[in-house]
Amino acid sequence: MPLNRKYIPIVVTILLFIVMFTAGSFRYTGFFSLQVLMNLLVDNAFLLITAVGMSFVILSGGIDLSVGSVIALSTMVSASLVQQQGWPPAVVIPIVLLMGAVFGTAMGAIIHYFSIQPFIVTLAGMFLARGLCYVISIDTITIDNTFYTAMAQTRIPLPGGSFLSISAVIAILVVAAAIFTAHYTRFGRNVYALGGSEQSALLMGLPVARTKVLVYTLSGLCSALAGVVFTFYMLSGYGLHAVGFELDTIAAVVIGGTLLTGGVGYVLGTFFGVLIQGVIQTIISFEGTLSSWWTKIVIGLLLFIFILLQRVLSSRRLTLKE
Amino acid sequence: MSSIMKHHLFWPLCVLAALLLFNLCYSPDFFSITVHDGHLYGSLIDILNFGAPLILVAIGMTLVVATKGIDLSVGSIVAISGAIACLSISRAADQNSLGLILTSVLLAAGLSLMLGAWNGLLVSGAGIQPIIATLILMVAGRGIAQLITGGQIITVTSTKYAFIGSGSLAALPFSIFVVALVLVIALLLTRRTALGLFIESVGCNPAASRMSGIRAHLVILSVYVFCGLCAGIAGLLLSSNVSSADGNNAGLWYELDAILAVVIGGTSLNGGRFYLTGTVIGALIIQTLTTTIYMIGVPPEITLVVKACVVLAVCLIQSDTFRAAVAARWKSRHYPAEKEMSRHAS
């Protein structure tokens, strides 16, 4: 049975991941282990969570440039409330999540009700969140709260002697919830419909306004959650955390096979897009002689290949329709 | 009066004037210009000098935005151009030879032309959305710049190279003349030839323009090439001003500032119409804002919050829906029939 055309990008992504991981295993001793695989999740938990939120935004045909800044703001607010004000983490974390969600809702509302391009609105959001970080403090705030250090150091043992961090488990849960939301709920179908054609979605009587605003709310919430996880990872709040992160996120979504025009793609693809970025970084660290900027160049190249692939596939689909 | 208010430069100029007025009240020596060793010094000169790279990038960006595109890679091109020029100078034995400087500058300009062409080919040839097509170079470009500099900051000790960014000609910073030259060329090409019309036409509707005989692909390609070149020259100005190239931080956030300048200048992101002078004023507003914030003694980081508010305000003013909503609040009386009539009439 021939492969359905719409599955080609995601299959290519998964194959690419397997090929890269296999190639690494053959080239470097100690690469082929469950722990290296688990570390991809442990080290990229925050990227995964953000990318899940971004997937929904891009599926709906928008873009969110504010994610990196919202992460930084979350780390900053957490650190300042926990460390400087002495609030308990059980209060701080919900506040941070709420803040992210409200931030996203506000941007979504401006995008929809004043019909301004998402690019510009989220750009303003990016400036705003980054600036608010500095209003709180321009220095790094180190966190030594016992709850945060416990979250950072707890290892969940897995069979085979490997382990996962709590952050990685949160990330996996988020991915699972997102896959369910995208493919098995009304909201998910609305997002796909909106990304396919806003006009048609409106004519079909779908709640376009609600869906659009909710998508940005979700992205804000995911970014804030990623910020919380990032705080566990770094144990500090700093205004320069996660600079340029929005691009890594968009790259992960695109490498995962989601069409940037909206309407086509899978959350699972994003999952593998993040893993591919993780593998590139792992290979570079195993190589030792390659420097970190190769990551950017390779990711740029992959972006190029995937965008071209999508272009070819979508143009073929168009010709088929004709 | 209303015709003045409708002019596209009215609001940008008002904002700029308000900023300058605020500075005048806040610190009287803002406008003082002193002559020292035959060079002019003062806040106004600083704004022009430090704003020069931004103005250049924004000029290129204006034409790209006019074709309904966007170029996210300008910041990376700025970094690459500075890196390659500094690398080629630092490798030479005699860093002050004129031939070397010219070769390096041409090398950097040539490379940025090629990078612009790459963007243009992706957009016009492969038909990829501009924001995505230029995202590739934005991500990879910074990696390339770091590759060129080896992750270090390359420092050069060439007084001739430093002249480009910090030298002065006729008592004014040399960079101002570079900007003026590029601006005049762009203005002449777009307003004295049909090129500007072609660009606007392609921005409105590429398919219709092609059918009416405009080579839409070529227009789009050349616009990106020009934008790349502008970013490259801006990279030269920036790196020569500090006599060093930093692949990591040179030109960081330039794409955003440039887009902001374009939008403040009255060019809509929907394409089809552009104002080069508006962009220059937009860039000056951003630079004056930054300088003002530094001068008041507010932590410079808060610039970002102010910028965010400015972006939002400008976009809201540009949004028809928002203006309509505000106008509806201003009007106290409603005559449904009259409204209906005007709706049909328009």
CSV table of C-alpha atoms in Angstrom, one decimal, chain B residues 114-275:
chain,number,residue,atom,x,y,z
B,114,MET,CA,25.1,36.7,-2.5
B,115,LEU,CA,23.3,36.1,0.8
B,116,GLY,CA,20.6,38.5,-0.3
B,117,ALA,CA,20.4,36.7,-3.6
B,118,TRP,CA,20.0,33.4,-1.8
B,119,ASN,CA,17.0,34.9,0.1
B,120,GLY,CA,15.6,36.3,-3.1
B,121,LEU,CA,15.9,33.0,-4.9
B,122,LEU,CA,14.1,31.1,-2.1
B,123,VAL,CA,11.3,33.6,-2.1
B,124,SER,CA,10.9,34.3,-5.8
B,125,GLY,CA,12.3,31.1,-7.3
B,126,ALA,CA,11.1,28.4,-4.9
B,127,GLY,CA,8.0,30.4,-3.9
B,128,ILE,CA,8.6,30.0,-0.1
B,129,GLN,CA,6.9,32.4,2.3
B,130,PRO,CA,9.4,35.2,3.0
B,131,ILE,CA,9.3,34.9,6.7
B,132,ILE,CA,10.3,31.2,6.5
B,133,ALA,CA,12.7,31.6,3.7
B,134,THR,CA,14.7,34.2,5.5
B,135,LEU,CA,14.4,32.3,8.8
B,136,ILE,CA,16.9,29.8,7.4
B,137,LEU,CA,19.6,32.3,6.9
B,138,MET,CA,18.7,34.0,10.2
B,139,VAL,CA,19.4,30.7,12.1
B,140,ALA,CA,22.3,29.5,10.0
B,141,GLY,CA,23.8,32.9,9.3
B,142,ARG,CA,24.8,33.5,12.9
B,143,GLY,CA,26.4,30.1,12.9
B,144,ILE,CA,28.3,31.1,9.8
B,145,ALA,CA,29.4,34.4,11.3
B,146,GLN,CA,30.7,32.5,14.4
B,147,LEU,CA,32.4,30.0,12.1
B,148,ILE,CA,34.2,32.9,10.3
B,149,THR,CA,35.4,34.5,13.6
B,150,GLY,CA,36.1,31.1,15.2
B,151,GLY,CA,33.8,32.0,18.0
B,152,GLN,CA,36.2,34.8,19.1
B,153,ILE,CA,36.0,38.6,18.7
B,154,ILE,CA,38.3,39.5,15.9
B,155,THR,CA,40.0,42.9,16.6
B,156,VAL,CA,41.7,44.9,13.9
B,157,THR,CA,44.1,47.8,14.3
B,158,SER,CA,43.6,49.5,11.0
B,159,THR,CA,43.0,53.2,11.2
B,160,LYS,CA,41.8,53.2,7.6
B,161,TYR,CA,39.2,50.6,8.3
B,162,ALA,CA,38.1,52.4,11.5
B,163,PHE,CA,37.5,55.5,9.3
B,164,ILE,CA,34.5,54.0,7.7
B,165,GLY,CA,32.5,53.8,11.0
B,166,SER,CA,34.1,56.5,13.2
B,167,GLY,CA,36.0,58.8,10.9
B,168,SER,CA,34.7,62.2,9.9
B,169,LEU,CA,34.4,64.1,6.6
B,170,ALA,CA,33.7,67.8,6.6
B,171,ALA,CA,33.4,67.7,10.4
B,172,LEU,CA,30.5,65.2,10.1
B,173,PRO,CA,30.7,61.5,10.8
B,174,PHE,CA,31.6,59.6,7.6
B,175,SER,CA,28.8,57.1,8.2
B,176,ILE,CA,26.2,59.8,7.6
B,177,PHE,CA,27.6,60.2,4.1
B,178,VAL,CA,27.4,56.5,3.4
B,179,VAL,CA,23.7,56.5,4.6
B,180,ALA,CA,22.9,59.6,2.5
B,181,LEU,CA,24.5,58.0,-0.6
B,182,VAL,CA,22.5,54.8,-0.2
B,183,LEU,CA,19.3,56.7,0.5
B,184,VAL,CA,19.7,59.0,-2.5
B,185,ILE,CA,20.4,56.1,-4.8
B,186,ALA,CA,17.4,54.2,-3.4
B,187,LEU,CA,15.2,57.3,-3.8
B,188,LEU,CA,16.3,58.0,-7.3
B,189,LEU,CA,15.8,54.4,-8.4
B,190,THR,CA,12.4,54.1,-6.9
B,191,ARG,CA,11.0,57.5,-7.4
B,192,ARG,CA,12.6,58.7,-10.6
B,193,THR,CA,12.4,55.4,-12.5
B,194,ALA,CA,9.5,53.0,-12.8
B,195,LEU,CA,11.2,50.6,-10.4
B,196,GLY,CA,9.3,51.9,-7.4
B,197,LEU,CA,6.0,51.4,-9.2
B,198,PHE,CA,7.0,47.9,-10.1
B,199,ILE,CA,7.8,47.1,-6.5
B,200,GLU,CA,4.5,48.5,-5.3
B,201,SER,CA,2.6,46.6,-8.0
B,202,VAL,CA,4.3,43.4,-7.1
B,203,GLY,CA,3.5,44.0,-3.4
B,204,CYS,CA,-0.2,44.5,-4.2
B,205,ASN,CA,-0.6,41.5,-6.5
B,206,PRO,CA,2.4,39.5,-7.9
B,207,ALA,CA,0.2,37.5,-10.3
B,208,ALA,CA,-1.5,40.5,-11.8
B,209,SER,CA,1.8,42.4,-12.2
B,210,ARG,CA,3.3,39.5,-14.0
B,211,MET,CA,0.3,39.4,-16.4
B,212,SER,CA,0.7,43.1,-17.1
B,213,GLY,CA,4.3,42.5,-18.1
B,214,ILE,CA,6.3,43.1,-15.0
B,215,ARG,CA,8.9,40.5,-14.3
B,216,ALA,CA,7.7,39.9,-10.7
B,217,HIS,CA,10.3,37.3,-9.9
B,218,LEU,CA,13.1,39.6,-11.0
B,219,VAL,CA,11.7,42.5,-9.0
B,220,ILE,CA,11.4,40.4,-5.8
B,221,LEU,CA,14.9,39.0,-6.3
B,222,SER,CA,16.5,42.4,-6.7
B,223,VAL,CA,14.7,43.8,-3.7
B,224,TYR,CA,16.2,41.0,-1.5
B,225,VAL,CA,19.7,41.5,-3.1
B,226,PHE,CA,19.5,45.2,-2.3
B,227,CYS,CA,18.4,44.5,1.3
B,228,GLY,CA,21.3,42.1,1.7
B,229,LEU,CA,23.7,44.7,0.4
B,230,CYS,CA,22.3,47.4,2.8
B,231,ALA,CA,22.7,45.0,5.7
B,232,GLY,CA,26.3,44.2,4.6
B,233,ILE,CA,27.2,47.9,4.5
B,234,ALA,CA,25.6,48.3,7.9
B,235,GLY,CA,27.8,45.4,9.1
B,236,LEU,CA,30.9,47.2,7.8
B,237,LEU,CA,29.9,50.5,9.6
B,238,LEU,CA,29.2,48.6,12.9
B,239,SER,CA,32.4,46.6,12.9
B,240,SER,CA,34.6,49.4,11.8
B,241,ASN,CA,33.1,51.7,14.5
B,242,VAL,CA,34.4,49.3,17.2
B,243,SER,CA,37.3,48.0,15.1
B,244,SER,CA,36.2,44.4,15.9
B,245,ALA,CA,33.8,41.7,14.7
B,246,ASP,CA,31.7,39.7,17.1
B,247,GLY,CA,29.9,36.9,15.4
B,248,ASN,CA,27.7,36.3,18.4
B,249,ASN,CA,26.3,39.8,19.1
B,250,ALA,CA,26.9,42.0,16.1
B,251,GLY,CA,23.5,43.0,14.6
B,252,LEU,CA,21.5,41.1,17.3
B,253,TRP,CA,17.8,42.2,17.1
B,254,TYR,CA,18.5,44.3,14.1
B,255,GLU,CA,15.8,42.7,12.0
B,256,LEU,CA,13.3,43.6,14.7
B,257,ASP,CA,14.5,47.2,15.0
B,258,ALA,CA,14.5,47.5,11.2
B,259,ILE,CA,11.0,46.2,10.9
B,260,LEU,CA,9.9,48.5,13.6
B,261,ALA,CA,11.5,51.5,11.8
B,262,VAL,CA,9.7,50.5,8.6
B,263,VAL,CA,6.3,50.2,10.4
B,264,ILE,CA,6.7,53.5,12.3
B,265,GLY,CA,7.6,55.2,9.0
B,266,GLY,CA,4.1,54.4,7.7
B,267,THR,CA,4.9,51.5,5.4
B,268,SER,CA,2.2,48.8,5.9
B,269,LEU,CA,3.3,45.2,6.4
B,270,ASN,CA,0.7,44.3,3.9
B,271,GLY,CA,2.9,45.5,1.1
B,272,GLY,CA,2.1,47.6,-1.9
B,273,ARG,CA,3.2,51.0,-0.6
B,274,PHE,CA,6.4,52.3,0.9
B,275,TYR,CA,7.9,55.5,2.3
